[in-house]
PDB file of C-alpha atoms in Angstrom:
ATOM      1  CA  UNK D   1     -13.405  37.149 -24.846  1.00  0.00           C
ATOM      2  CA  UNK D   2     -15.288  33.900 -24.306  1.00  0.00           C
ATOM      3  CA  UNK D   3     -18.481  33.291 -22.375  1.00  0.00           C
ATOM      4  CA  UNK D   4     -18.908  29.787 -20.958  1.00  0.00           C
ATOM      5  CA  UNK D   5     -22.447  28.337 -20.833  1.00  0.00           C
ATOM      6  CA  UNK D   6     -24.421  25.157 -20.434  1.00  0.00           C
ATOM      7  CA  UNK D   7     -26.516  24.000 -23.387  1.00  0.00           C
ATOM      8  CA  UNK D   8     -29.324  26.198 -22.000  1.00  0.00           C
ATOM      9  CA  UNK D   9     -30.881  28.953 -24.090  1.00  0.00           C
ATOM     10  CA  UNK D  10     -30.929  31.552 -21.304  1.00  0.00           C
ATOM     11  CA  UNK D  11     -27.255  30.867 -20.436  1.00  0.00           C
ATOM     12  CA  UNK D  12     -26.316  31.437 -24.084  1.00  0.00           C
ATOM     13  CA  UNK D  13     -28.418  34.641 -24.316  1.00  0.00           C
ATOM     14  CA  UNK D  14     -26.770  36.063 -21.148  1.00  0.00           C
ATOM     15  CA  UNK D  15     -23.298  35.227 -22.494  1.00  0.00           C
ATOM     16  CA  UNK D  16     -24.120  36.926 -25.788  1.00  0.00           C
ATOM     17  CA  UNK D  17     -25.265  40.054 -23.977  1.00  0.00           C
ATOM     18  CA  UNK D  18     -22.045  40.088 -21.916  1.00  0.00           C
ATOM     19  CA  UNK D  19     -19.971  39.825 -25.126  1.00  0.00           C
ATOM     20  CA  UNK D  20     -21.774  42.603 -27.000  1.00  0.00           C
ATOM     21  CA  UNK D  21     -18.679  44.888 -27.010  1.00  0.00           C
ATOM     22  CA  UNK D  22     -16.027  42.202 -27.474  1.00  0.00           C
ATOM     23  CA  UNK D  23     -13.918  42.562 -30.631  1.00  0.00           C
ATOM     24  CA  UNK D  24     -13.621  38.775 -31.086  1.00  0.00           C
ATOM     25  CA  UNK D  25     -16.443  37.211 -29.062  1.00  0.00           C
ATOM     26  CA  UNK D  26     -16.723  33.459 -28.526  1.00  0.00           C
ATOM     27  CA  UNK D  27     -19.502  31.501 -26.864  1.00  0.00           C
ATOM     28  CA  UNK D  28     -18.423  28.199 -25.353  1.00  0.00           C
ATOM     29  CA  UNK D  29     -21.383  25.880 -24.849  1.00  0.00           C
ATOM     30  CA  UNK D  30     -21.802  22.196 -24.353  1.00  0.00           C
ATOM     31  CA  UNK D  31     -23.303  19.185 -22.639  1.00  0.00           C
ATOM     32  CA  UNK D  32     -22.256  15.920 -21.026  1.00  0.00           C
ATOM     33  CA  UNK D  33     -21.780  13.021 -23.430  1.00  0.00           C
ATOM     34  CA  UNK D  34     -20.719  10.041 -21.307  1.00  0.00           C
ATOM     35  CA  UNK D  35     -23.168   7.242 -20.468  1.00  0.00           C
ATOM     36  CA  UNK D  36     -22.992   8.354 -16.832  1.00  0.00           C
ATOM     37  CA  UNK D  37     -23.916  11.954 -17.643  1.00  0.00           C
ATOM     38  CA  UNK D  38     -26.620  10.994 -20.128  1.00  0.00           C
ATOM     39  CA  UNK D  39     -28.290   8.581 -17.701  1.00  0.00           C
ATOM     40  CA  UNK D  40     -27.751  10.152 -14.294  1.00  0.00           C
ATOM     41  CA  UNK D  41     -27.188  13.884 -14.891  1.00  0.00           C
ATOM     42  CA  UNK D  42     -29.704  14.422 -17.689  1.00  0.00           C
ATOM     43  CA  UNK D  43     -31.992  11.355 -17.399  1.00  0.00           C
ATOM     44  CA  UNK D  44     -31.863  11.319 -21.163  1.00  0.00           C
ATOM     45  CA  UNK D  45     -30.752   9.342 -24.209  1.00  0.00           C
ATOM     46  CA  UNK D  46     -28.070   9.771 -26.893  1.00  0.00           C
ATOM     47  CA  UNK D  47     -30.384  11.146 -29.569  1.00  0.00           C
ATOM     48  CA  UNK D  48     -31.718  13.833 -27.233  1.00  0.00           C
ATOM     49  CA  UNK D  49     -28.188  14.826 -26.185  1.00  0.00           C
ATOM     50  CA  UNK D  50     -27.229  15.308 -29.836  1.00  0.00           C
ATOM     51  CA  UNK D  51     -30.387  17.378 -30.390  1.00  0.00           C
ATOM     52  CA  UNK D  52     -29.615  19.573 -27.360  1.00  0.00           C
ATOM     53  CA  UNK D  53     -25.979  20.005 -28.470  1.00  0.00           C
ATOM     54  CA  UNK D  54     -26.968  21.058 -31.981  1.00  0.00           C
ATOM     55  CA  UNK D  55     -29.664  23.430 -30.650  1.00  0.00           C
ATOM     56  CA  UNK D  56     -27.162  25.082 -28.313  1.00  0.00           C
ATOM     57  CA  UNK D  57     -24.539  25.571 -31.053  1.00  0.00           C
ATOM     58  CA  UNK D  58     -27.172  26.813 -33.499  1.00  0.00           C
ATOM     59  CA  UNK D  59     -28.496  29.324 -30.957  1.00  0.00           C
ATOM     60  CA  UNK D  60     -25.006  30.519 -29.987  1.00  0.00           C
ATOM     61  CA  UNK D  61     -24.165  30.877 -33.683  1.00  0.00           C
ATOM     62  CA  UNK D  62     -27.083  33.321 -34.030  1.00  0.00           C
ATOM     63  CA  UNK D  63     -25.088  35.732 -31.804  1.00  0.00           C
ATOM     64  CA  UNK D  64     -21.418  35.103 -32.663  1.00  0.00           C
ATOM     65  CA  UNK D  65     -19.367  33.499 -35.435  1.00  0.00           C
ATOM     66  CA  UNK D  66     -16.954  31.738 -33.073  1.00  0.00           C
ATOM     67  CA  UNK D  67     -18.665  28.945 -31.121  1.00  0.00           C
ATOM     68  CA  UNK D  68     -16.784  26.418 -29.066  1.00  0.00           C
ATOM     69  CA  UNK D  69     -18.521  23.185 -28.081  1.00  0.00           C
ATOM     70  CA  UNK D  70     -17.525  21.073 -25.089  1.00  0.00           C
ATOM     71  CA  UNK D  71     -18.441  17.428 -24.778  1.00  0.00           C
ATOM     72  CA  UNK D  72     -18.325  17.184 -20.960  1.00  0.00           C
ATOM     73  CA  UNK D  73     -16.830  13.934 -19.708  1.00  0.00           C
ATOM     74  CA  UNK D  74     -15.505  13.091 -23.190  1.00  0.00           C
ATOM     75  CA  UNK D  75     -12.724  11.094 -21.499  1.00  0.00           C
ATOM     76  CA  UNK D  76     -15.307   8.512 -20.479  1.00  0.00           C
ATOM     77  CA  UNK D  77     -17.447   8.817 -23.611  1.00  0.00           C
ATOM     78  CA  UNK D  78     -17.540   6.055 -26.211  1.00  0.00           C
ATOM     79  CA  UNK D  79     -15.483   7.244 -29.195  1.00  0.00           C
ATOM     80  CA  UNK D  80     -18.167   6.326 -31.733  1.00  0.00           C
ATOM     81  CA  UNK D  81     -20.826   8.383 -29.942  1.00  0.00           C
ATOM     82  CA  UNK D  82     -18.385  11.233 -29.324  1.00  0.00           C
ATOM     83  CA  UNK D  83     -17.631  11.338 -33.063  1.00  0.00           C
ATOM     84  CA  UNK D  84     -21.412  11.513 -33.795  1.00  0.00           C
ATOM     85  CA  UNK D  85     -21.826  14.454 -31.432  1.00  0.00           C
ATOM     86  CA  UNK D  86     -18.789  16.256 -32.836  1.00  0.00           C
ATOM     87  CA  UNK D  87     -19.902  15.760 -36.417  1.00  0.00           C
ATOM     88  CA  UNK D  88     -23.376  17.117 -35.610  1.00  0.00           C
ATOM     89  CA  UNK D  89     -22.094  20.269 -33.864  1.00  0.00           C
ATOM     90  CA  UNK D  90     -19.519  20.988 -36.581  1.00  0.00           C
ATOM     91  CA  UNK D  91     -22.318  20.775 -39.099  1.00  0.00           C
ATOM     92  CA  UNK D  92     -24.300  23.218 -36.907  1.00  0.00           C
ATOM     93  CA  UNK D  93     -21.378  25.671 -37.013  1.00  0.00           C
ATOM     94  CA  UNK D  94     -19.052  24.880 -34.096  1.00  0.00           C
ATOM     95  CA  UNK D  95     -15.591  26.282 -34.774  1.00  0.00           C
ATOM     96  CA  UNK D  96     -13.794  24.633 -31.822  1.00  0.00           C
ATOM     97  CA  UNK D  97     -14.353  21.158 -30.364  1.00  0.00           C
ATOM     98  CA  UNK D  98     -13.335  20.955 -26.712  1.00  0.00           C
ATOM     99  CA  UNK D  99     -12.604  17.383 -25.679  1.00  0.00           C
ATOM    100  CA  UNK D 100     -12.524  17.387 -21.860  1.00  0.00           C
ATOM    101  CA  UNK D 101     -11.054  14.685 -19.694  1.00  0.00           C
ATOM    102  CA  UNK D 102     -13.409  16.005 -17.039  1.00  0.00           C
ATOM    103  CA  UNK D 103     -12.470  13.582 -14.271  1.00  0.00           C
ATOM    104  CA  UNK D 104      -8.793  13.234 -15.148  1.00  0.00           C
ATOM    105  CA  UNK D 105      -9.645   9.603 -15.941  1.00  0.00           C
ATOM    106  CA  UNK D 106      -7.614   9.015 -19.113  1.00  0.00           C
ATOM    107  CA  UNK D 107      -4.056   7.818 -19.533  1.00  0.00           C
ATOM    108  CA  UNK D 108      -2.038   9.733 -22.167  1.00  0.00           C
ATOM    109  CA  UNK D 109      -2.278   6.856 -24.686  1.00  0.00           C
ATOM    110  CA  UNK D 110      -6.067   6.767 -24.309  1.00  0.00           C
ATOM    111  CA  UNK D 111      -6.528  10.510 -24.592  1.00  0.00           C
ATOM    112  CA  UNK D 112      -4.217  10.767 -27.600  1.00  0.00           C
ATOM    113  CA  UNK D 113      -6.012   7.875 -29.284  1.00  0.00           C
ATOM    114  CA  UNK D 114      -9.371   9.637 -28.660  1.00  0.00           C
ATOM    115  CA  UNK D 115      -8.146  12.781 -30.419  1.00  0.00           C
ATOM    116  CA  UNK D 116      -6.731  10.724 -33.286  1.00  0.00           C
ATOM    117  CA  UNK D 117     -10.030   8.830 -33.592  1.00  0.00           C
ATOM    118  CA  UNK D 118     -11.940  12.091 -33.912  1.00  0.00           C
ATOM    119  CA  UNK D 119      -9.464  13.434 -36.512  1.00  0.00           C
ATOM    120  CA  UNK D 120     -10.008  10.281 -38.573  1.00  0.00           C
ATOM    121  CA  UNK D 121     -13.746   9.732 -38.068  1.00  0.00           C
ATOM    122  CA  UNK D 122     -15.549  13.087 -37.913  1.00  0.00           C
ATOM    123  CA  UNK D 123     -16.731  14.364 -41.278  1.00  0.00           C
ATOM    124  CA  UNK D 124     -15.936  18.073 -41.548  1.00  0.00           C
ATOM    125  CA  UNK D 125     -13.344  17.987 -38.751  1.00  0.00           C
ATOM    126  CA  UNK D 126     -11.118  20.290 -40.858  1.00  0.00           C
ATOM    127  CA  UNK D 127     -13.676  23.083 -40.204  1.00  0.00           C
ATOM    128  CA  UNK D 128     -12.997  23.077 -36.452  1.00  0.00           C
ATOM    129  CA  UNK D 129     -10.071  23.256 -34.068  1.00  0.00           C
ATOM    130  CA  UNK D 130      -9.731  20.283 -31.777  1.00  0.00           C
ATOM    131  CA  UNK D 131      -8.983  21.456 -28.243  1.00  0.00           C
ATOM    132  CA  UNK D 132      -7.636  19.577 -25.200  1.00  0.00           C
ATOM    133  CA  UNK D 133      -9.197  20.307 -21.807  1.00  0.00           C
ATOM    134  CA  UNK D 134      -7.645  18.039 -19.218  1.00  0.00           C
ATOM    135  CA  UNK D 135      -8.107  17.835 -15.469  1.00  0.00           C
ATOM    136  CA  UNK D 136      -5.303  16.816 -13.162  1.00  0.00           C
ATOM    137  CA  UNK D 137      -7.042  14.414 -10.770  1.00  0.00           C
ATOM    138  CA  UNK D 138      -4.459  11.701 -11.418  1.00  0.00           C
ATOM    139  CA  UNK D 139      -1.561  14.058 -12.227  1.00  0.00           C
ATOM    140  CA  UNK D 140      -1.801  13.528 -16.005  1.00  0.00           C
ATOM    141  CA  UNK D 141      -3.292  16.762 -17.303  1.00  0.00           C
ATOM    142  CA  UNK D 142      -0.121  18.022 -19.000  1.00  0.00           C
ATOM    143  CA  UNK D 143       0.811  14.570 -20.374  1.00  0.00           C
ATOM    144  CA  UNK D 144      -2.716  14.082 -21.711  1.00  0.00           C
ATOM    145  CA  UNK D 145      -2.744  17.524 -23.328  1.00  0.00           C
ATOM    146  CA  UNK D 146       0.617  16.897 -25.030  1.00  0.00           C
ATOM    147  CA  UNK D 147      -0.634  13.488 -26.221  1.00  0.00           C
ATOM    148  CA  UNK D 148      -3.692  15.288 -27.656  1.00  0.00           C
ATOM    149  CA  UNK D 149      -1.535  17.739 -29.575  1.00  0.00           C
ATOM    150  CA  UNK D 150       0.682  14.937 -30.856  1.00  0.00           C
ATOM    151  CA  UNK D 151      -2.476  13.328 -32.269  1.00  0.00           C
ATOM    152  CA  UNK D 152      -3.996  16.363 -33.962  1.00  0.00           C
ATOM    153  CA  UNK D 153      -5.363  18.808 -31.395  1.00  0.00           C
ATOM    154  CA  UNK D 154      -4.451  22.435 -32.133  1.00  0.00           C
ATOM    155  CA  UNK D 155      -5.431  24.093 -28.866  1.00  0.00           C
ATOM    156  CA  UNK D 156      -4.757  23.360 -25.198  1.00  0.00           C
ATOM    157  CA  UNK D 157      -7.016  24.863 -22.572  1.00  0.00           C
ATOM    158  CA  UNK D 158      -4.912  25.484 -19.493  1.00  0.00           C
ATOM    159  CA  UNK D 159      -4.633  27.680 -16.416  1.00  0.00           C
ATOM    160  CA  UNK D 160      -1.945  29.611 -14.590  1.00  0.00           C
ATOM    161  CA  UNK D 161      -0.331  27.262 -12.054  1.00  0.00           C
ATOM    162  CA  UNK D 162      -2.882  24.596 -12.948  1.00  0.00           C
ATOM    163  CA  UNK D 163      -5.579  26.275 -10.839  1.00  0.00           C
ATOM    164  CA  UNK D 164      -9.005  24.670 -11.332  1.00  0.00           C
ATOM    165  CA  UNK D 165     -11.616  22.513  -9.687  1.00  0.00           C
ATOM    166  CA  UNK D 166     -10.521  19.562  -7.602  1.00  0.00           C
ATOM    167  CA  UNK D 167      -6.854  18.889  -8.498  1.00  0.00           C
ATOM    168  CA  UNK D 168      -6.802  21.590 -11.189  1.00  0.00           C
ATOM    169  CA  UNK D 169      -6.370  21.737 -14.956  1.00  0.00           C
ATOM    170  CA  UNK D 170      -3.412  21.592 -17.325  1.00  0.00           C
ATOM    171  CA  UNK D 171      -0.807  24.046 -16.156  1.00  0.00           C
ATOM    172  CA  UNK D 172       0.246  26.717 -18.727  1.00  0.00           C
ATOM    173  CA  UNK D 173       3.825  26.873 -17.478  1.00  0.00           C
ATOM    174  CA  UNK D 174       4.214  23.073 -17.796  1.00  0.00           C
ATOM    175  CA  UNK D 175       2.881  23.082 -21.329  1.00  0.00           C
TER     176      UNK D 175
END
């Protein structure tokens, strides 16, 4: 059972309390990493985003062994910065790295190349599972997820019938 949170201490605490009886609990926490999110959603800077990401993973790790980190809007995040974030959270104990194409912005070649870049440029990447989380705004969620797997991802986050916000997420039955 997995509890989804923002990189907010109280969110993580509430998720941990909800998971107290789970046999294999996971806390899934994260923060936006694109320039747009950093500037307009958080009114922040790259260093502070990394600090908040590490703090969230570290706090979640104090409750459970299995911590998934999402880099919201990774599809529009510069690969070099995304690799820095991923490396920092793996070092803090993240066991899964969720790479969302939050707006369904990527083409399959771009999304696959992003996963490949992370596989090749994140120290300690072997300690975590790379996970695809694609939205279907442009009808490419399944194609992007498959491209991710072809380039090293080992998990696809999907939904029954592609149900999800806006145009939905990767559809389990299509995968």
